[in-house]
GROMACS .gro file of C-alpha atoms in nm:
model
  440
    1UNK     CA    1   3.210  -0.192   3.020
    2UNK     CA    2   2.901  -0.362   2.876
    3UNK     CA    3   2.903  -0.583   3.165
    4UNK     CA    4   2.885  -0.308   3.416
    5UNK     CA    5   2.619  -0.130   3.212
    6UNK     CA    6   2.409  -0.451   3.240
    7UNK     CA    7   2.446  -0.476   3.607
    8UNK     CA    8   2.351  -0.098   3.648
    9UNK     CA    9   2.050  -0.156   3.432
   10UNK     CA   10   1.941  -0.456   3.619
   11UNK     CA   11   1.987  -0.296   3.965
   12UNK     CA   12   1.809   0.026   3.851
   13UNK     CA   13   1.514  -0.135   3.673
   14UNK     CA   14   1.448  -0.394   3.950
   15UNK     CA   15   1.447  -0.121   4.228
   16UNK     CA   16   1.250   0.142   4.032
   17UNK     CA   17   0.968  -0.108   3.939
   18UNK     CA   18   0.907  -0.196   4.312
   19UNK     CA   19   0.601  -0.045   4.480
   20UNK     CA   20   0.807   0.058   4.779
   21UNK     CA   21   1.020   0.277   4.561
   22UNK     CA   22   0.702   0.474   4.431
   23UNK     CA   23   0.552   0.508   4.777
   24UNK     CA   24   0.853   0.638   4.944
   25UNK     CA   25   0.883   0.881   4.646
   26UNK     CA   26   0.510   1.004   4.701
   27UNK     CA   27   0.515   1.005   5.079
   28UNK     CA   28   0.834   1.218   5.147
   29UNK     CA   29   0.698   1.515   4.953
   30UNK     CA   30   0.356   1.487   5.106
   31UNK     CA   31   0.533   1.490   5.450
   32UNK     CA   32   0.739   1.791   5.365
   33UNK     CA   33   0.435   1.986   5.228
   34UNK     CA   34   0.236   1.890   5.553
   35UNK     CA   35   0.505   2.036   5.775
   36UNK     CA   36   0.448   2.354   5.591
   37UNK     CA   37   0.061   2.366   5.526
   38UNK     CA   38  -0.051   2.206   5.860
   39UNK     CA   39   0.050   2.499   6.097
   40UNK     CA   40  -0.114   2.739   5.848
   41UNK     CA   41  -0.430   2.534   5.852
   42UNK     CA   42  -0.440   2.515   6.227
   43UNK     CA   43  -0.373   2.889   6.254
   44UNK     CA   44  -0.679   2.960   6.043
   45UNK     CA   45  -0.911   2.739   6.267
   46UNK     CA   46  -1.082   2.894   6.571
   47UNK     CA   47  -0.951   2.743   6.892
   48UNK     CA   48  -1.157   2.607   7.159
   49UNK     CA   49  -1.210   2.851   7.445
   50UNK     CA   50  -1.115   2.694   7.771
   51UNK     CA   51  -1.292   2.762   8.106
   52UNK     CA   52  -1.062   2.844   8.390
   53UNK     CA   53  -1.170   2.925   8.755
   54UNK     CA   54  -0.980   3.175   8.953
   55UNK     CA   55  -0.990   3.221   9.326
   56UNK     CA   56  -0.821   3.546   9.444
   57UNK     CA   57  -0.698   3.550   9.790
   58UNK     CA   58  -0.514   3.872   9.746
   59UNK     CA   59  -0.815   4.086   9.655
   60UNK     CA   60  -0.608   4.235   9.380
   61UNK     CA   61  -0.790   4.092   9.084
   62UNK     CA   62  -1.117   4.212   8.923
   63UNK     CA   63  -1.314   4.025   8.640
   64UNK     CA   64  -1.208   4.292   8.405
   65UNK     CA   65  -0.833   4.208   8.458
   66UNK     CA   66  -0.902   3.855   8.324
   67UNK     CA   67  -1.010   3.936   7.981
   68UNK     CA   68  -0.852   3.701   7.739
   69UNK     CA   69  -0.946   3.605   7.368
   70UNK     CA   70  -0.847   3.232   7.403
   71UNK     CA   71  -0.936   3.160   7.772
   72UNK     CA   72  -1.232   3.235   7.969
   73UNK     CA   73  -1.125   3.329   8.306
   74UNK     CA   74  -1.379   3.339   8.585
   75UNK     CA   75  -1.337   3.467   8.929
   76UNK     CA   76  -1.504   3.234   9.201
   77UNK     CA   77  -1.566   3.255   9.571
   78UNK     CA   78  -1.574   3.009   9.838
   79UNK     CA   79  -1.346   2.773  10.020
   80UNK     CA   80  -1.042   2.640   9.824
   81UNK     CA   81  -1.108   2.292   9.958
   82UNK     CA   82  -1.462   2.292   9.810
   83UNK     CA   83  -1.375   2.442   9.481
   84UNK     CA   84  -1.108   2.182   9.434
   85UNK     CA   85  -1.365   1.903   9.457
   86UNK     CA   86  -1.622   2.073   9.221
   87UNK     CA   87  -1.444   2.289   8.962
   88UNK     CA   88  -1.421   2.003   8.700
   89UNK     CA   89  -1.787   1.910   8.735
   90UNK     CA   90  -1.879   2.276   8.668
   91UNK     CA   91  -1.689   2.263   8.328
   92UNK     CA   92  -1.371   2.423   8.420
   93UNK     CA   93  -1.052   2.279   8.268
   94UNK     CA   94  -0.837   2.414   8.573
   95UNK     CA   95  -0.850   2.590   8.898
   96UNK     CA   96  -0.597   2.849   8.976
   97UNK     CA   97  -0.570   2.986   9.362
   98UNK     CA   98  -0.396   3.319   9.388
   99UNK     CA   99  -0.248   3.343   9.751
  100UNK     CA  100  -0.266   3.650   9.963
  101UNK     CA  101   0.094   3.714   9.949
  102UNK     CA  102   0.141   3.692   9.562
  103UNK     CA  103   0.318   4.015   9.550
  104UNK     CA  104   0.598   3.915   9.775
  105UNK     CA  105   0.593   3.539   9.697
  106UNK     CA  106   0.531   3.507   9.332
  107UNK     CA  107   0.619   3.147   9.326
  108UNK     CA  108   0.305   3.062   9.549
  109UNK     CA  109   0.043   3.021   9.268
  110UNK     CA  110  -0.133   2.681   9.269
  111UNK     CA  111  -0.300   2.555   8.974
  112UNK     CA  112  -0.543   2.232   9.000
  113UNK     CA  113  -0.670   2.019   8.716
  114UNK     CA  114  -0.830   1.688   8.676
  115UNK     CA  115  -0.540   1.551   8.470
  116UNK     CA  116  -0.202   1.675   8.361
  117UNK     CA  117  -0.211   2.038   8.252
  118UNK     CA  118  -0.113   2.128   7.905
  119UNK     CA  119   0.203   2.343   7.881
  120UNK     CA  120   0.023   2.611   7.707
  121UNK     CA  121  -0.254   2.651   7.928
  122UNK     CA  122  -0.020   2.654   8.230
  123UNK     CA  123   0.179   2.938   8.062
  124UNK     CA  124  -0.138   3.140   7.973
  125UNK     CA  125  -0.271   3.117   8.346
  126UNK     CA  126   0.095   3.226   8.481
  127UNK     CA  127   0.097   3.503   8.200
  128UNK     CA  128  -0.219   3.652   8.302
  129UNK     CA  129  -0.129   3.653   8.690
  130UNK     CA  130   0.221   3.778   8.598
  131UNK     CA  131   0.092   4.069   8.402
  132UNK     CA  132  -0.137   4.198   8.686
  133UNK     CA  133   0.127   4.149   8.941
  134UNK     CA  134   0.402   4.349   8.742
  135UNK     CA  135   0.143   4.618   8.684
  136UNK     CA  136   0.088   4.653   9.062
  137UNK     CA  137   0.458   4.645   9.145
  138UNK     CA  138   0.540   4.909   8.896
  139UNK     CA  139   0.261   5.136   9.026
  140UNK     CA  140   0.379   5.084   9.374
  141UNK     CA  141   0.723   5.176   9.265
  142UNK     CA  142   0.612   5.484   9.099
  143UNK     CA  143   0.660   5.374   8.750
  144UNK     CA  144   0.410   5.440   8.484
  145UNK     CA  145   0.283   5.109   8.328
  146UNK     CA  146   0.246   5.291   7.987
  147UNK     CA  147   0.602   5.414   7.995
  148UNK     CA  148   0.729   5.067   8.093
  149UNK     CA  149   0.546   4.921   7.791
  150UNK     CA  150   0.682   5.181   7.559
  151UNK     CA  151   1.055   5.087   7.661
  152UNK     CA  152   0.979   4.725   7.587
  153UNK     CA  153   1.091   4.728   7.210
  154UNK     CA  154   1.202   4.443   6.999
  155UNK     CA  155   1.505   4.500   6.786
  156UNK     CA  156   1.529   4.336   6.443
  157UNK     CA  157   1.783   4.380   6.167
  158UNK     CA  158   1.822   4.319   5.801
  159UNK     CA  159   2.141   4.130   5.716
  160UNK     CA  160   2.326   4.217   5.397
  161UNK     CA  161   2.622   4.058   5.221
  162UNK     CA  162   2.888   4.271   5.064
  163UNK     CA  163   3.080   4.139   4.768
  164UNK     CA  164   3.459   4.240   4.704
  165UNK     CA  165   3.335   4.483   4.443
  166UNK     CA  166   3.106   4.644   4.688
  167UNK     CA  167   2.768   4.487   4.556
  168UNK     CA  168   2.513   4.450   4.838
  169UNK     CA  169   2.268   4.166   4.855
  170UNK     CA  170   1.988   4.111   5.116
  171UNK     CA  171   2.054   3.779   5.303
  172UNK     CA  172   1.903   3.581   5.583
  173UNK     CA  173   2.095   3.410   5.859
  174UNK     CA  174   1.787   3.196   5.950
  175UNK     CA  175   1.714   3.107   5.602
  176UNK     CA  176   2.086   3.000   5.549
  177UNK     CA  177   2.058   2.781   5.857
  178UNK     CA  178   1.729   2.624   5.729
  179UNK     CA  179   1.880   2.551   5.391
  180UNK     CA  180   2.206   2.423   5.548
  181UNK     CA  181   2.012   2.183   5.796
  182UNK     CA  182   1.787   2.039   5.483
  183UNK     CA  183   2.104   1.987   5.282
  184UNK     CA  184   2.300   1.807   5.550
  185UNK     CA  185   1.994   1.594   5.657
  186UNK     CA  186   1.929   1.475   5.311
  187UNK     CA  187   2.288   1.369   5.264
  188UNK     CA  188   2.297   1.195   5.608
  189UNK     CA  189   1.983   1.007   5.523
  190UNK     CA  190   2.100   0.911   5.174
  191UNK     CA  191   2.419   0.775   5.282
  192UNK     CA  192   2.263   0.540   5.532
  193UNK     CA  193   1.962   0.447   5.318
  194UNK     CA  194   2.122   0.377   4.992
  195UNK     CA  195   2.466   0.244   5.131
  196UNK     CA  196   2.251  -0.024   5.335
  197UNK     CA  197   2.057  -0.103   5.006
  198UNK     CA  198   2.383  -0.206   4.847
  199UNK     CA  199   2.476  -0.411   5.134
  200UNK     CA  200   2.146  -0.588   5.167
  201UNK     CA  201   2.146  -0.648   4.791
  202UNK     CA  202   2.487  -0.821   4.802
  203UNK     CA  203   2.362  -1.037   5.106
  204UNK     CA  204   2.042  -1.150   4.921
  205UNK     CA  205   2.239  -1.257   4.615
  206UNK     CA  206   2.510  -1.431   4.818
  207UNK     CA  207   2.283  -1.624   5.047
  208UNK     CA  208   2.064  -1.735   4.761
  209UNK     CA  209   2.380  -1.857   4.564
  210UNK     CA  210   2.286  -1.638   4.261
  211UNK     CA  211   2.632  -1.465   4.292
  212UNK     CA  212   2.815  -1.801   4.187
  213UNK     CA  213   2.636  -1.779   3.857
  214UNK     CA  214   2.693  -1.411   3.800
  215UNK     CA  215   3.057  -1.429   3.902
  216UNK     CA  216   3.141  -1.675   3.629
  217UNK     CA  217   3.083  -1.426   3.361
  218UNK     CA  218   3.182  -1.089   3.515
  219UNK     CA  219   3.481  -0.976   3.733
  220UNK     CA  220   3.380  -0.923   4.100
  221UNK     CA  221   3.513  -0.554   4.077
  222UNK     CA  222   3.287  -0.491   3.779
  223UNK     CA  223   2.991  -0.649   3.964
  224UNK     CA  224   3.043  -0.433   4.281
  225UNK     CA  225   3.085  -0.111   4.066
  226UNK     CA  226   2.780  -0.182   3.860
  227UNK     CA  227   2.568  -0.263   4.172
  228UNK     CA  228   2.697   0.059   4.343
  229UNK     CA  229   2.620   0.273   4.034
  230UNK     CA  230   2.274   0.124   3.980
  231UNK     CA  231   2.152   0.189   4.328
  232UNK     CA  232   2.317   0.534   4.317
  233UNK     CA  233   2.107   0.614   4.003
  234UNK     CA  234   1.787   0.502   4.184
  235UNK     CA  235   1.881   0.751   4.463
  236UNK     CA  236   1.919   1.038   4.203
  237UNK     CA  237   1.602   0.953   4.058
  238UNK     CA  238   1.421   0.948   4.383
  239UNK     CA  239   1.581   1.274   4.473
  240UNK     CA  240   1.466   1.433   4.160
  241UNK     CA  241   1.112   1.314   4.215
  242UNK     CA  242   1.112   1.452   4.561
  243UNK     CA  243   1.227   1.784   4.444
  244UNK     CA  244   0.954   1.804   4.150
  245UNK     CA  245   0.686   1.671   4.359
  246UNK     CA  246   0.765   1.895   4.686
  247UNK     CA  247   0.779   2.210   4.454
  248UNK     CA  248   0.453   2.105   4.300
  249UNK     CA  249   0.261   2.032   4.608
  250UNK     CA  250   0.409   2.347   4.776
  251UNK     CA  251   0.282   2.575   4.491
  252UNK     CA  252  -0.076   2.399   4.498
  253UNK     CA  253  -0.068   2.436   4.873
  254UNK     CA  254   0.016   2.812   4.854
  255UNK     CA  255  -0.270   2.870   4.598
  256UNK     CA  256  -0.511   2.683   4.830
  257UNK     CA  257  -0.426   2.906   5.117
  258UNK     CA  258  -0.555   3.221   4.969
  259UNK     CA  259  -0.808   3.184   5.234
  260UNK     CA  260  -0.627   3.453   5.454
  261UNK     CA  261  -0.667   3.703   5.179
  262UNK     CA  262  -1.033   3.647   5.182
  263UNK     CA  263  -1.048   3.660   5.538
  264UNK     CA  264  -0.874   4.001   5.526
  265UNK     CA  265  -1.157   4.125   5.304
  266UNK     CA  266  -1.429   4.017   5.540
  267UNK     CA  267  -1.227   4.175   5.838
  268UNK     CA  268  -1.208   4.504   5.665
  269UNK     CA  269  -1.572   4.515   5.561
  270UNK     CA  270  -1.690   4.417   5.912
  271UNK     CA  271  -1.433   4.637   6.102
  272UNK     CA  272  -1.377   4.348   6.345
  273UNK     CA  273  -1.040   4.436   6.524
  274UNK     CA  274  -1.005   4.068   6.655
  275UNK     CA  275  -1.041   3.937   6.316
  276UNK     CA  276  -0.801   4.171   6.166
  277UNK     CA  277  -0.536   4.065   6.437
  278UNK     CA  278  -0.604   3.691   6.370
  279UNK     CA  279  -0.577   3.757   5.976
  280UNK     CA  280  -0.265   3.948   6.015
  281UNK     CA  281  -0.112   3.677   6.239
  282UNK     CA  282  -0.189   3.403   5.981
  283UNK     CA  283  -0.059   3.612   5.702
  284UNK     CA  284   0.271   3.676   5.878
  285UNK     CA  285   0.314   3.311   5.985
  286UNK     CA  286   0.270   3.192   5.606
  287UNK     CA  287   0.452   3.470   5.435
  288UNK     CA  288   0.757   3.502   5.662
  289UNK     CA  289   0.919   3.150   5.578
  290UNK     CA  290   0.878   3.239   5.200
  291UNK     CA  291   1.039   3.574   5.258
  292UNK     CA  292   1.327   3.412   5.429
  293UNK     CA  293   1.352   3.158   5.145
  294UNK     CA  294   1.364   3.439   4.881
  295UNK     CA  295   1.639   3.614   5.069
  296UNK     CA  296   1.839   3.296   5.067
  297UNK     CA  297   1.777   3.229   4.698
  298UNK     CA  298   1.878   3.596   4.625
  299UNK     CA  299   2.212   3.570   4.820
  300UNK     CA  300   2.317   3.212   4.737
  301UNK     CA  301   2.477   3.093   4.442
  302UNK     CA  302   2.197   2.829   4.366
  303UNK     CA  303   2.384   2.660   4.067
  304UNK     CA  304   2.689   2.600   4.282
  305UNK     CA  305   2.468   2.461   4.550
  306UNK     CA  306   2.279   2.212   4.329
  307UNK     CA  307   2.606   2.100   4.158
  308UNK     CA  308   2.786   2.044   4.484
  309UNK     CA  309   2.482   1.862   4.624
  310UNK     CA  310   2.467   1.613   4.338
  311UNK     CA  311   2.859   1.592   4.351
  312UNK     CA  312   2.884   1.521   4.732
  313UNK     CA  313   2.585   1.304   4.708
  314UNK     CA  314   2.750   1.087   4.431
  315UNK     CA  315   3.100   1.046   4.558
  316UNK     CA  316   2.992   1.046   4.937
  317UNK     CA  317   2.753   0.744   4.835
  318UNK     CA  318   3.013   0.588   4.628
  319UNK     CA  319   3.267   0.596   4.918
  320UNK     CA  320   3.030   0.459   5.190
  321UNK     CA  321   2.850   0.217   4.960
  322UNK     CA  322   3.192   0.056   4.848
  323UNK     CA  323   3.249  -0.008   5.209
  324UNK     CA  324   2.889  -0.144   5.252
  325UNK     CA  325   2.934  -0.358   4.960
  326UNK     CA  326   3.258  -0.529   5.109
  327UNK     CA  327   3.055  -0.577   5.448
  328UNK     CA  328   2.787  -0.747   5.263
  329UNK     CA  329   3.010  -0.981   5.078
  330UNK     CA  330   3.175  -1.093   5.398
  331UNK     CA  331   2.866  -1.204   5.584
  332UNK     CA  332   2.572  -1.447   5.505
  333UNK     CA  333   2.268  -1.261   5.676
  334UNK     CA  334   2.168  -0.925   5.781
  335UNK     CA  335   2.192  -1.016   6.150
  336UNK     CA  336   2.558  -1.118   6.101
  337UNK     CA  337   2.629  -0.782   5.924
  338UNK     CA  338   2.528  -0.566   6.220
  339UNK     CA  339   2.879  -0.610   6.415
  340UNK     CA  340   3.052  -0.483   6.091
  341UNK     CA  341   2.843  -0.209   5.992
  342UNK     CA  342   2.877  -0.003   6.304
  343UNK     CA  343   3.223   0.113   6.238
  344UNK     CA  344   3.107   0.235   5.889
  345UNK     CA  345   2.828   0.407   6.028
  346UNK     CA  346   3.042   0.587   6.310
  347UNK     CA  347   3.183   0.849   6.062
  348UNK     CA  348   2.840   0.915   5.921
  349UNK     CA  349   2.685   0.969   6.258
  350UNK     CA  350   3.001   1.173   6.363
  351UNK     CA  351   2.962   1.392   6.046
  352UNK     CA  352   2.603   1.464   6.143
  353UNK     CA  353   2.700   1.568   6.477
  354UNK     CA  354   2.971   1.774   6.370
  355UNK     CA  355   2.702   1.947   6.127
  356UNK     CA  356   2.549   2.095   6.421
  357UNK     CA  357   2.855   2.275   6.511
  358UNK     CA  358   2.918   2.374   6.168
  359UNK     CA  359   2.583   2.547   6.133
  360UNK     CA  360   2.663   2.742   6.439
  361UNK     CA  361   3.008   2.850   6.334
  362UNK     CA  362   3.073   2.779   5.964
  363UNK     CA  363   3.411   2.947   5.977
  364UNK     CA  364   3.556   2.762   6.263
  365UNK     CA  365   3.859   2.517   6.256
  366UNK     CA  366   3.617   2.234   6.338
  367UNK     CA  367   3.390   2.325   6.043
  368UNK     CA  368   3.695   2.361   5.800
  369UNK     CA  369   3.835   2.019   5.896
  370UNK     CA  370   3.491   1.840   5.900
  371UNK     CA  371   3.436   1.968   5.551
  372UNK     CA  372   3.774   1.866   5.423
  373UNK     CA  373   3.811   1.493   5.554
  374UNK     CA  374   3.638   1.263   5.296
  375UNK     CA  375   3.449   1.066   5.557
  376UNK     CA  376   3.275   1.383   5.679
  377UNK     CA  377   3.299   1.638   5.385
  378UNK     CA  378   2.985   1.546   5.213
  379UNK     CA  379   2.759   1.655   5.490
  380UNK     CA  380   2.965   1.927   5.647
  381UNK     CA  381   3.069   2.104   5.325
  382UNK     CA  382   2.694   2.109   5.209
  383UNK     CA  383   2.615   2.259   5.546
  384UNK     CA  384   2.880   2.525   5.503
  385UNK     CA  385   2.803   2.633   5.143
  386UNK     CA  386   2.479   2.839   5.207
  387UNK     CA  387   2.706   3.058   5.417
  388UNK     CA  388   2.985   3.103   5.155
  389UNK     CA  389   3.302   2.893   5.136
  390UNK     CA  390   3.626   2.998   4.962
  391UNK     CA  391   3.683   2.818   4.607
  392UNK     CA  392   4.002   2.658   4.716
  393UNK     CA  393   3.833   2.489   5.017
  394UNK     CA  394   3.565   2.346   4.792
  395UNK     CA  395   3.821   2.223   4.521
  396UNK     CA  396   4.041   2.064   4.793
  397UNK     CA  397   3.734   1.904   4.960
  398UNK     CA  398   3.620   1.743   4.638
  399UNK     CA  399   3.973   1.638   4.543
  400UNK     CA  400   4.023   1.452   4.856
  401UNK     CA  401   3.667   1.307   4.851
  402UNK     CA  402   3.736   1.145   4.504
  403UNK     CA  403   4.064   1.034   4.631
  404UNK     CA  404   3.887   0.859   4.935
  405UNK     CA  405   3.645   0.705   4.713
  406UNK     CA  406   3.921   0.551   4.507
  407UNK     CA  407   4.118   0.422   4.811
  408UNK     CA  408   3.801   0.280   4.969
  409UNK     CA  409   3.673   0.126   4.640
  410UNK     CA  410   4.015  -0.048   4.599
  411UNK     CA  411   4.009  -0.179   4.949
  412UNK     CA  412   3.646  -0.294   4.906
  413UNK     CA  413   3.715  -0.464   4.577
  414UNK     CA  414   4.001  -0.669   4.745
  415UNK     CA  415   3.751  -0.789   5.023
  416UNK     CA  416   3.462  -0.810   4.782
  417UNK     CA  417   3.648  -1.068   4.551
  418UNK     CA  418   3.720  -1.318   4.825
  419UNK     CA  419   3.399  -1.254   5.033
  420UNK     CA  420   3.125  -1.321   4.787
  421UNK     CA  421   3.241  -1.689   4.743
  422UNK     CA  422   3.326  -1.751   5.125
  423UNK     CA  423   3.050  -1.962   5.299
  424UNK     CA  424   3.008  -2.142   5.621
  425UNK     CA  425   3.284  -1.960   5.804
  426UNK     CA  426   3.248  -1.713   6.099
  427UNK     CA  427   3.393  -1.389   5.978
  428UNK     CA  428   3.624  -1.167   6.203
  429UNK     CA  429   3.791  -0.838   6.137
  430UNK     CA  430   4.121  -1.026   6.139
  431UNK     CA  431   3.997  -1.275   5.865
  432UNK     CA  432   3.873  -0.983   5.654
  433UNK     CA  433   4.200  -0.800   5.679
  434UNK     CA  434   4.395  -1.107   5.549
  435UNK     CA  435   4.161  -1.099   5.229
  436UNK     CA  436   4.316  -0.763   5.120
  437UNK     CA  437   4.655  -0.921   5.060
  438UNK     CA  438   4.542  -1.239   4.885
  439UNK     CA  439   4.681  -1.287   4.553
  440UNK     CA  440   4.454  -1.319   4.253
   0.00000   0.00000   0.00000
């Protein structure tokens, strides 16, 4: 046991002391915080008003119909051919030609630009023309535009979970999906990242012949287990750093963006309707994700989620890293290992693909079997947990995962004990399969 502990200590300290470990530990929380903070920052900035020329061949549009707070539309007259040649020189980002038959042929609108038009600008121009055309068609049909707008209502609902005892808790379907996606992606990334680290570590020691010295004082299985556990502890340390730093950065960012509140005060004092609308938009966009997150926290068993996450990370990692260690022992270079890693990566990729279906329908038979089978259960069970899973399914999934790890570690140890001392021979699946049945 002391020998395994020494290997764990060596693997852990060697990797934690590297600059790349700390860089990765700092960059990931910064990226996650940026995903949350950048959209809010962009929403608070004043957008550049684009100039768009409008040629109206239908005679239906007036300048007052073209009022827009983000785009400055301007009616222009003249020949379309001449306008197409000069609109960009006059400072217009685009030129839209409205044909005479726009009411009967709504697909005939033409938009010209010097370079590829952005999708948002294209949609804004189409929206402006569409609103006017709809207004005219409604009026021609004898339908009041005001009455039509009153009928265009948006239906929203509050989702509530009800326990067997009748207790009600506010929930969030969108928040549960976001949480499921984050948990599933983290496990998918960790299985590939840390599993490949184990394989590369074995290849490095084998190619430098250090393994021959180490194996003289420790059993192959002890060496493999120590290396796997050491890298696993590195992964857990990095996850804890990511959690702490992400929470800290998110809290600091939330305090930094008290600007919308200050803007609201200015808006109220100046009685500016446009400013009030922009402030309300920013506040809604920034508070809505937090509201959804709070609903998920209130309706989800967080201790169960965290405990299950560490369990599935640990045993999912142990299962796959044992297979990666066996591959690393069988080859002498990373290039040679590529042909053997693909079959091991297929279940991980398949589990990630199945997780997309699991998020859509967490109670389906596909989701059930994907969360039970050991090779796909770490990702898919974590995706299902935010939606609620019966206890017996969780227990069955965990028992089968532990059993899968024991079976894979036994198989990998049979390959590892032979492969680490095998040099100068081209490896094949047939040759590796023979190693399993070699006697000590």
